[in-house]
XYZ file of C-alpha atoms in Angstrom:
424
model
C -21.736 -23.994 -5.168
C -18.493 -22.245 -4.463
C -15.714 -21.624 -7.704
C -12.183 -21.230 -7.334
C -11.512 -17.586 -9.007
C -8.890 -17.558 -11.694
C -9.476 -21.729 -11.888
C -5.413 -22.563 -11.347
C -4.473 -25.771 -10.172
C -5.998 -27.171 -6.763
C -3.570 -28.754 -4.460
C -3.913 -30.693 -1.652
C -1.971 -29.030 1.831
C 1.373 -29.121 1.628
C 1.910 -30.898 -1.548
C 1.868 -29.863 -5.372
C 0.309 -32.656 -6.359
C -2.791 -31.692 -9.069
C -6.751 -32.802 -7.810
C -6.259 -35.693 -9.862
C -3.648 -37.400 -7.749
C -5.734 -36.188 -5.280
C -8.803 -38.004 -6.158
C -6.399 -41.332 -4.883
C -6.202 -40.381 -1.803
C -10.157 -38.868 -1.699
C -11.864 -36.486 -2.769
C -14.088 -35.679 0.074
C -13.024 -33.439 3.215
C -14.170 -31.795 6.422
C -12.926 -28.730 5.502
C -11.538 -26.945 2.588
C -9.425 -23.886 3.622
C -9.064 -21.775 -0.020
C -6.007 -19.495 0.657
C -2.237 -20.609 0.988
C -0.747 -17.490 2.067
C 0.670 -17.058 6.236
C -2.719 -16.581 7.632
C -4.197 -19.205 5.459
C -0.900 -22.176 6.757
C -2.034 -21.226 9.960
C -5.425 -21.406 10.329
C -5.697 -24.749 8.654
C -2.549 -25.518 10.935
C -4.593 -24.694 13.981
C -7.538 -26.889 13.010
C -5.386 -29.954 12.036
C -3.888 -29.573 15.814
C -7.468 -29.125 17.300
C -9.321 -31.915 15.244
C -6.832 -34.532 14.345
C -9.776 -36.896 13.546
C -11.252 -34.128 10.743
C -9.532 -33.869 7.164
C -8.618 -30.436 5.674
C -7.876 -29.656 2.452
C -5.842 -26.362 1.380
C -6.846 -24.622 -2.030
C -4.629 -22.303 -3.448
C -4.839 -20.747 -7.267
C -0.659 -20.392 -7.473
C 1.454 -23.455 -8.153
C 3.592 -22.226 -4.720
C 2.102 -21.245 -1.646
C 2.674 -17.720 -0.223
C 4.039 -16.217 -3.451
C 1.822 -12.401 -2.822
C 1.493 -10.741 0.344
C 2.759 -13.468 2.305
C 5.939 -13.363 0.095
C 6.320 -9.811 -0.466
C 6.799 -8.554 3.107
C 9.412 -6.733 5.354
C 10.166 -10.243 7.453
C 9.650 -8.304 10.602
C 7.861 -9.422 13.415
C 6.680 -6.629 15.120
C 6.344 -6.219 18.738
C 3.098 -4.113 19.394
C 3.746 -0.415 20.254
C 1.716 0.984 17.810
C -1.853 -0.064 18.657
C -4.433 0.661 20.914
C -4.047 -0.680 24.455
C -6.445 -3.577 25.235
C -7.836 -3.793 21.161
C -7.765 -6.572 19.361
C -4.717 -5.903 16.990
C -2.940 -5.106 20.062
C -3.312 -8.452 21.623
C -3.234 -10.582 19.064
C 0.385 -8.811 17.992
C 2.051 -9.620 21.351
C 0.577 -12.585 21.586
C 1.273 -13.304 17.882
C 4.988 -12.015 18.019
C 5.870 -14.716 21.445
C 3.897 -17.541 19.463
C 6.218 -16.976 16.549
C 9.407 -16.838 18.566
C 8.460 -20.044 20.110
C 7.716 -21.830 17.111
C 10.940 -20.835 15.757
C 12.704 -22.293 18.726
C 10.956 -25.147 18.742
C 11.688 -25.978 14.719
C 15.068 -24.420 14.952
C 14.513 -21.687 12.352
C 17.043 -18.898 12.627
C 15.804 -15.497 13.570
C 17.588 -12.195 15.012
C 15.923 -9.637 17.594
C 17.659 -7.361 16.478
C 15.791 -4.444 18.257
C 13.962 -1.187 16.997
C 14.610 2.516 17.007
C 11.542 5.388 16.355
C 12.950 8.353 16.108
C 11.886 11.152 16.493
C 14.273 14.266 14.406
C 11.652 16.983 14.989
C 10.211 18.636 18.487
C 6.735 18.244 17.214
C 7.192 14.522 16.803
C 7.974 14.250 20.216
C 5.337 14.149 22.061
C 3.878 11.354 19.987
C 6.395 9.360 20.326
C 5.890 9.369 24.399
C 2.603 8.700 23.435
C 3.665 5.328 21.929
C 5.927 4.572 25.050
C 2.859 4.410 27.036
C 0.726 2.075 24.763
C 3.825 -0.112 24.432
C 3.872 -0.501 27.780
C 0.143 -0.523 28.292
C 0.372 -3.180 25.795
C 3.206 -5.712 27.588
C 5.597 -4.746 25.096
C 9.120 -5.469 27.195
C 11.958 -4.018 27.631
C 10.961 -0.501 26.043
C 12.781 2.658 27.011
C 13.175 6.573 26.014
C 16.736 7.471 24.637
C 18.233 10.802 23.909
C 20.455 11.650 21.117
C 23.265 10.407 22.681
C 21.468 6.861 23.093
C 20.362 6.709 19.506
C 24.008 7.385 18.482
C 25.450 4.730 21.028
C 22.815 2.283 19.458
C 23.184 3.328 15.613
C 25.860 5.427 15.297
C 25.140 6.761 11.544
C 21.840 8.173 12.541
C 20.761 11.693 13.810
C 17.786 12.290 15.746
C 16.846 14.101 18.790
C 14.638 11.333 20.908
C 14.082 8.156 20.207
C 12.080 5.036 21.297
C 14.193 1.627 21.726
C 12.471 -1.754 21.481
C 15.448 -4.129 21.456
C 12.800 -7.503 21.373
C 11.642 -6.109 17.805
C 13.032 -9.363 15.390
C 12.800 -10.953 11.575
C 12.243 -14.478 10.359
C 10.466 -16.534 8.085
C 8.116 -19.131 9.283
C 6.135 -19.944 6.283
C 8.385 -23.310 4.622
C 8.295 -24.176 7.695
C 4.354 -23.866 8.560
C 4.145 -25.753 5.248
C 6.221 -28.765 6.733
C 4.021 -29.188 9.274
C 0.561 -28.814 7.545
C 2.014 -31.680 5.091
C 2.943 -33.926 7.617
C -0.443 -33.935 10.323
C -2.713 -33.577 6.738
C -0.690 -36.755 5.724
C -1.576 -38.923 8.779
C -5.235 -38.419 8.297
C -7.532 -41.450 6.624
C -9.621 -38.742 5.250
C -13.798 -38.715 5.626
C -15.955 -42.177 5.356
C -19.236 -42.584 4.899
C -22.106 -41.394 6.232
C -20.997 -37.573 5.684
C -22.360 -35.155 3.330
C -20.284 -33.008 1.418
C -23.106 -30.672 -0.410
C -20.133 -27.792 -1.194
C -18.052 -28.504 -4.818
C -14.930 -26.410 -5.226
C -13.943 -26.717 -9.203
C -11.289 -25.018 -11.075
C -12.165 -24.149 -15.004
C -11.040 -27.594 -15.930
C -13.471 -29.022 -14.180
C -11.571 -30.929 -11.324
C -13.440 -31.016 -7.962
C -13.258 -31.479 -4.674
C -16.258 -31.626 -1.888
C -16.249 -30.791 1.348
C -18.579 -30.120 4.513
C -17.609 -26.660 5.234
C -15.391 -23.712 3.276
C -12.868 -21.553 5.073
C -11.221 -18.570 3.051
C -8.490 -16.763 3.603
C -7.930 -14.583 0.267
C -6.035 -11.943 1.134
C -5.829 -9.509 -2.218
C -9.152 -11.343 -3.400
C -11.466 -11.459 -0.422
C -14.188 -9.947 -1.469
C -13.954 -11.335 -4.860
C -14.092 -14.729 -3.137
C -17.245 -13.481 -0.521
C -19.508 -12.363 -3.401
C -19.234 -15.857 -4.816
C -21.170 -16.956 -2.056
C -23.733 -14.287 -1.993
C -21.830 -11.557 0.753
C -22.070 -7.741 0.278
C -19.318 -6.453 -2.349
C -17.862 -4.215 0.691
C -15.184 -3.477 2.158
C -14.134 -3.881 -0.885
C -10.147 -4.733 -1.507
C -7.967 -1.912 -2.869
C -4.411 -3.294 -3.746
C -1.519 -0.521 -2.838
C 1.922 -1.182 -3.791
C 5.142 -0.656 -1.443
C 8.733 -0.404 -3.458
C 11.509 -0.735 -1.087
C 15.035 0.303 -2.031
C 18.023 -2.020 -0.871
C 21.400 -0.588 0.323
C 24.427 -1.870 -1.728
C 26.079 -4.680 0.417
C 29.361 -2.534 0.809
C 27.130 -0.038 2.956
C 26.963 -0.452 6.411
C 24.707 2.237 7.863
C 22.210 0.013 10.073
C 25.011 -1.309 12.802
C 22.450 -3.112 15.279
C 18.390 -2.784 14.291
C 15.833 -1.595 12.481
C 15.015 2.536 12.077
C 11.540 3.723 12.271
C 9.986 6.873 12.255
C 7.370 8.335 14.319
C 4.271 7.424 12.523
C 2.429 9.762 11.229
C -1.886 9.555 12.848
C -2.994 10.416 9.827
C -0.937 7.373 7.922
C 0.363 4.761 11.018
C 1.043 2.105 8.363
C 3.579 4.175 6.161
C 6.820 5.782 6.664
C 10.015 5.031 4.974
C 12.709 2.856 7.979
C 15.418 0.733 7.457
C 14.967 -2.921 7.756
C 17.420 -5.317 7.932
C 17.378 -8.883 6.473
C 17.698 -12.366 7.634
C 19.831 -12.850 4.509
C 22.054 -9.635 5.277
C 20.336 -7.426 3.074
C 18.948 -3.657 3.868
C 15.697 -3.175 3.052
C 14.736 0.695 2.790
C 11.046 1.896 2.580
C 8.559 1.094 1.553
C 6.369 4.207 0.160
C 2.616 2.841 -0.557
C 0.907 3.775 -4.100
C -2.531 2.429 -5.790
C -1.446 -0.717 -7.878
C -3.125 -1.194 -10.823
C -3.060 -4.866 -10.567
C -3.846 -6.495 -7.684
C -0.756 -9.039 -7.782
C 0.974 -6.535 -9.735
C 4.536 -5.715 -8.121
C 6.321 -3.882 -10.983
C 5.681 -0.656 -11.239
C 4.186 -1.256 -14.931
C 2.348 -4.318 -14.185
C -1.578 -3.819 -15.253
C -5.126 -5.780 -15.212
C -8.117 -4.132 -16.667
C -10.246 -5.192 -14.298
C -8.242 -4.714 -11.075
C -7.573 -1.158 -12.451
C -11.780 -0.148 -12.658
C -12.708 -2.155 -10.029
C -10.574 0.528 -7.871
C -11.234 3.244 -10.180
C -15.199 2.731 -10.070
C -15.020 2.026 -6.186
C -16.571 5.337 -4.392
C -14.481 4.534 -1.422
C -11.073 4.755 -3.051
C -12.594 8.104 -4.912
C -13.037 9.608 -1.598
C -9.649 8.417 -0.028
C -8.052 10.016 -2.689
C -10.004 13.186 -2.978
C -8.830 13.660 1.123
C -5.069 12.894 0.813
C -4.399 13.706 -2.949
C -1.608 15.878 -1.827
C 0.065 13.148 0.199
C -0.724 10.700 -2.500
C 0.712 12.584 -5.685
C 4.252 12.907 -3.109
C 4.560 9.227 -2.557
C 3.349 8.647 -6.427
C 6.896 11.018 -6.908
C 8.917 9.041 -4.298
C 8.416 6.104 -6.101
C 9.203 6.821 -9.145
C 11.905 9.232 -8.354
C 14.510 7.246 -5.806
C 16.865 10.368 -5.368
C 13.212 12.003 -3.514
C 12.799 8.841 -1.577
C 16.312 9.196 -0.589
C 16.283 12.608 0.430
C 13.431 11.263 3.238
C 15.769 8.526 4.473
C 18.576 11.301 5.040
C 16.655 13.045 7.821
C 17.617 9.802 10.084
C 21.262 9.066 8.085
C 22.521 11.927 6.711
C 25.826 10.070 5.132
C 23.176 7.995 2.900
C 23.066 9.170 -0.958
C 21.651 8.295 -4.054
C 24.213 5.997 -5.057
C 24.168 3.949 -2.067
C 20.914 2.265 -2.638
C 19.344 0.169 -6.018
C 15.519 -0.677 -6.426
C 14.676 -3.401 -4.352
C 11.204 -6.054 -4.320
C 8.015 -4.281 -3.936
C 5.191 -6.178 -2.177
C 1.273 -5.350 -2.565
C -0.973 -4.308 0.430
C -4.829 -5.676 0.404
C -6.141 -2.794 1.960
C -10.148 -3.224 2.726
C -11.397 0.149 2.328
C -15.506 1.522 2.991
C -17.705 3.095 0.855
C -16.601 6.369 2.477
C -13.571 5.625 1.924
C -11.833 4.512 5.478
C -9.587 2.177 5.944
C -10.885 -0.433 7.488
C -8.266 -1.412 9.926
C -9.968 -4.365 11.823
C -11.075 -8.102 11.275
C -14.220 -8.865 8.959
C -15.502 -11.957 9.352
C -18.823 -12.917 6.952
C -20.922 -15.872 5.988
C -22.740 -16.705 2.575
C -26.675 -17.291 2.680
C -28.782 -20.193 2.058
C -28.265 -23.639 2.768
C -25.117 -23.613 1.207
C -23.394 -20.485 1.894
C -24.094 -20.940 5.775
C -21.463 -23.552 5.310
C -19.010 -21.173 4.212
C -16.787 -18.271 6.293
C -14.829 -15.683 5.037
C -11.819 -13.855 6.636
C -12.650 -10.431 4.694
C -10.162 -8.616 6.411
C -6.632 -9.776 8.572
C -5.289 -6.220 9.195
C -1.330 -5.846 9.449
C 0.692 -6.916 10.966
C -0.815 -10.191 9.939
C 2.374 -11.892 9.745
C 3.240 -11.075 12.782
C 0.046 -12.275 14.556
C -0.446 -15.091 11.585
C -0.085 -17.908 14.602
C -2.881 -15.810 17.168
C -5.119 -14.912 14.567
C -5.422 -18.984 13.305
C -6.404 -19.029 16.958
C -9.409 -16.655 16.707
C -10.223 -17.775 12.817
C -9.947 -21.120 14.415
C -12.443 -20.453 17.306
C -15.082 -18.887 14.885
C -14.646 -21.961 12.572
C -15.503 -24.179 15.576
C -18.649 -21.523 16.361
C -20.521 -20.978 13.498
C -19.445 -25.026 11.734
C -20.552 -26.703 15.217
C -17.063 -28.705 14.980
């Protein structure tokens, strides 16, 4: 038998309807997907589409859907320079980024490609940055091209650097309402299971209300291995939340003229780096830097859980992590709670930009899967429970960023290994 963690309400997709309103419609599904964040909408999405004559059911603990990671990120989707040409992430980002831009012409959600600049403001950073020119275009990424300083000046005219990178198909949107919208309305036209199905798998929340299904699907993003070891799976990679605190310039600032500003990533670090991002809502988002949270939904810098905080402590992965980049570490620990040291980063690639032009802005929390030797594990994890039961059940351990981005393409693959190991 599989438990909901934290026992919050169970809702059927798309609605917030509690199990007990539910239990009129039936109680009795296919498939139970346990997860409502982006990856989550669109796996259960992709199944709906595939098997119209199946019912799903979405679980989610939160009385929202995609209220953590989901709902805490930059709104940028991404275009695919930075990974390895022919790997997964790779594909699955360009693919990914033209599935989103056709879904949001298709529903008519508003989006803006409003392009991408990595620059590079030191000679040493060159030569990296020609490296990502090649797996951009390795990758398909269109339209990329090398600029001088002259070019980055013509394209952002506050910002200094000596080389740059220009990706002008590099956009921001957001998708999720809309995924919802859908999910609601194909979930809505189904009858639901008959008879003459088993449904040996009860999902219950601490009050006791249940629903069955055939097979389980999760998707838990910050609690994915919490979820796996309910159903028997190895405790690793184990989920290590780090927190990102953006800034936001004051409206009356107008730095960022066309796109977003990026800096050449460092290899040791390719996910952090402080840029400039701007909103579908006009806002500047600046940042973010990336510390250990010691709550795994926490996103104030005070927020704490006792057992969030020693599950990371204990973990001899993150002990290792930090025991290799404690330097590194104890400087973004400063950035963020120190924005005039954040700032100072920013004004390598806009020198007009000072302290008083920015306020603290959201933070969002990263589910980082990290080994026992403390690597970041940076691709998908897939795993199954054991026995009778947990045979029934899959787990999406691991959706490495930028799973927004690739939310659509990855429901494909999750999708696909459904269909494998559940014989659908």
């Amino acid at each position: 038998m599989i438990r909901t963690f934290c026992g919050a309400t169970v809702k059927a997709v798309g609605t917030a309807r509690p199990i007990k309103e539910v239990r009129r419609l039936h109680s009795s599904y296919d498939v139970a997907v346990v997860g409502g964040g982006i990856v989550g909408l669109a796996t259960v999405r992709e199944l709906i589409l595939r098997h119209p004559t199946l019912s799903f059911i979405l679980l989610e603990k939160e009385k929202e859907l995609a209220v953590h990671q989901s709902g805490h990120n930059s709104g940028v989707i991404h275009s695919g320079i930075y990974y390895t040409p022919g790997s997964l992430k790779a594909r699955l980002c360009v693919r990914g980024a033209t599935l989103a831009y056709e879904y949001c012409d298709k529903k008519g959600l508003p989006y803006k490609k409003c392009g991408k600049l990595i620059v590079a403001t030191e000679q040493e950073e060159i030569p990296r940055l020609q490296a990502l020119y090649e797996r951009g275009m390795k990758n398909n990424v269109r339209d990329l091209s090398i600029v001088d300083a002259e070019g980055i000046r013509e394209r952002e005219p506050y910002c200094r650097g000596i080389m740059a990178l220009d990706s002008p198909r590099r956009g921001g949107t957001v998708v999720t309402e809309s995924e919802v919208n859908d999910i609601c309305s194909a979930a809505e036209s189904q009858a639901g299971s008959t008879e003459g199905l088993k449904y040996p798998i009860a999902i219950r929340d601490k009050k006791g209300r249940e629903v069955r299904c055939r097979f389980v699907l999760t998707c838990g993003g910050l609690h994915s291995d919490r979820l796996s070891q309910i159903s028997g799976c190895s405790s690793e990679p184990r989920i290590v939340p780090f927190r990102g605190d953006y800034l936001v310039l004051k409206p009356e600032k107008h730095y960022l003229v066309n796109g977003n500003i990026y800096p050449v990533p460092d290899p040791r670090f390719p996910f952090l780096g402080v840029h400039f991002t701007p909103r579908m809502d006009g806002s500047v988002w600046l940042g973010p830097n990336a510390v250990l949270a010691f709550k795994r939904e926490g996103y104030k810098v005070y927020d704490f859980n006792v057992r969030d905080f020693a599950d990371a402590l204990s973990f001899r992965g993150l002990q290792r992590l930090v025991m290799k980049n404690i330097v590194y570490g104890m400087g973004e620990m400063y950035r963020g709670i120190f924005i005039g040291a954040q700032v100072k980063i920013l004004q390598k690639y806009i020198p007009e930009l000072s302290r008083s032009d920015v306020l603290r802005g959201p933070a969002g929390v990263r589910a980082q899967a990290l080994d026992r030797d403390g690597n970041l594990v940076d691709d998908f994890v897939f795993d199954g429970g054991v026995g009778e039961v947990g045979s029934r059940v899959l787990h999406v351990r691991n959706a490495p960023s930028p799973a927004a981005t690739s939310s659509l393409a990855i429901a494909e693959m999750v999708a696909d290994e459904v269909e494998k190991r559940f014989d659908l």
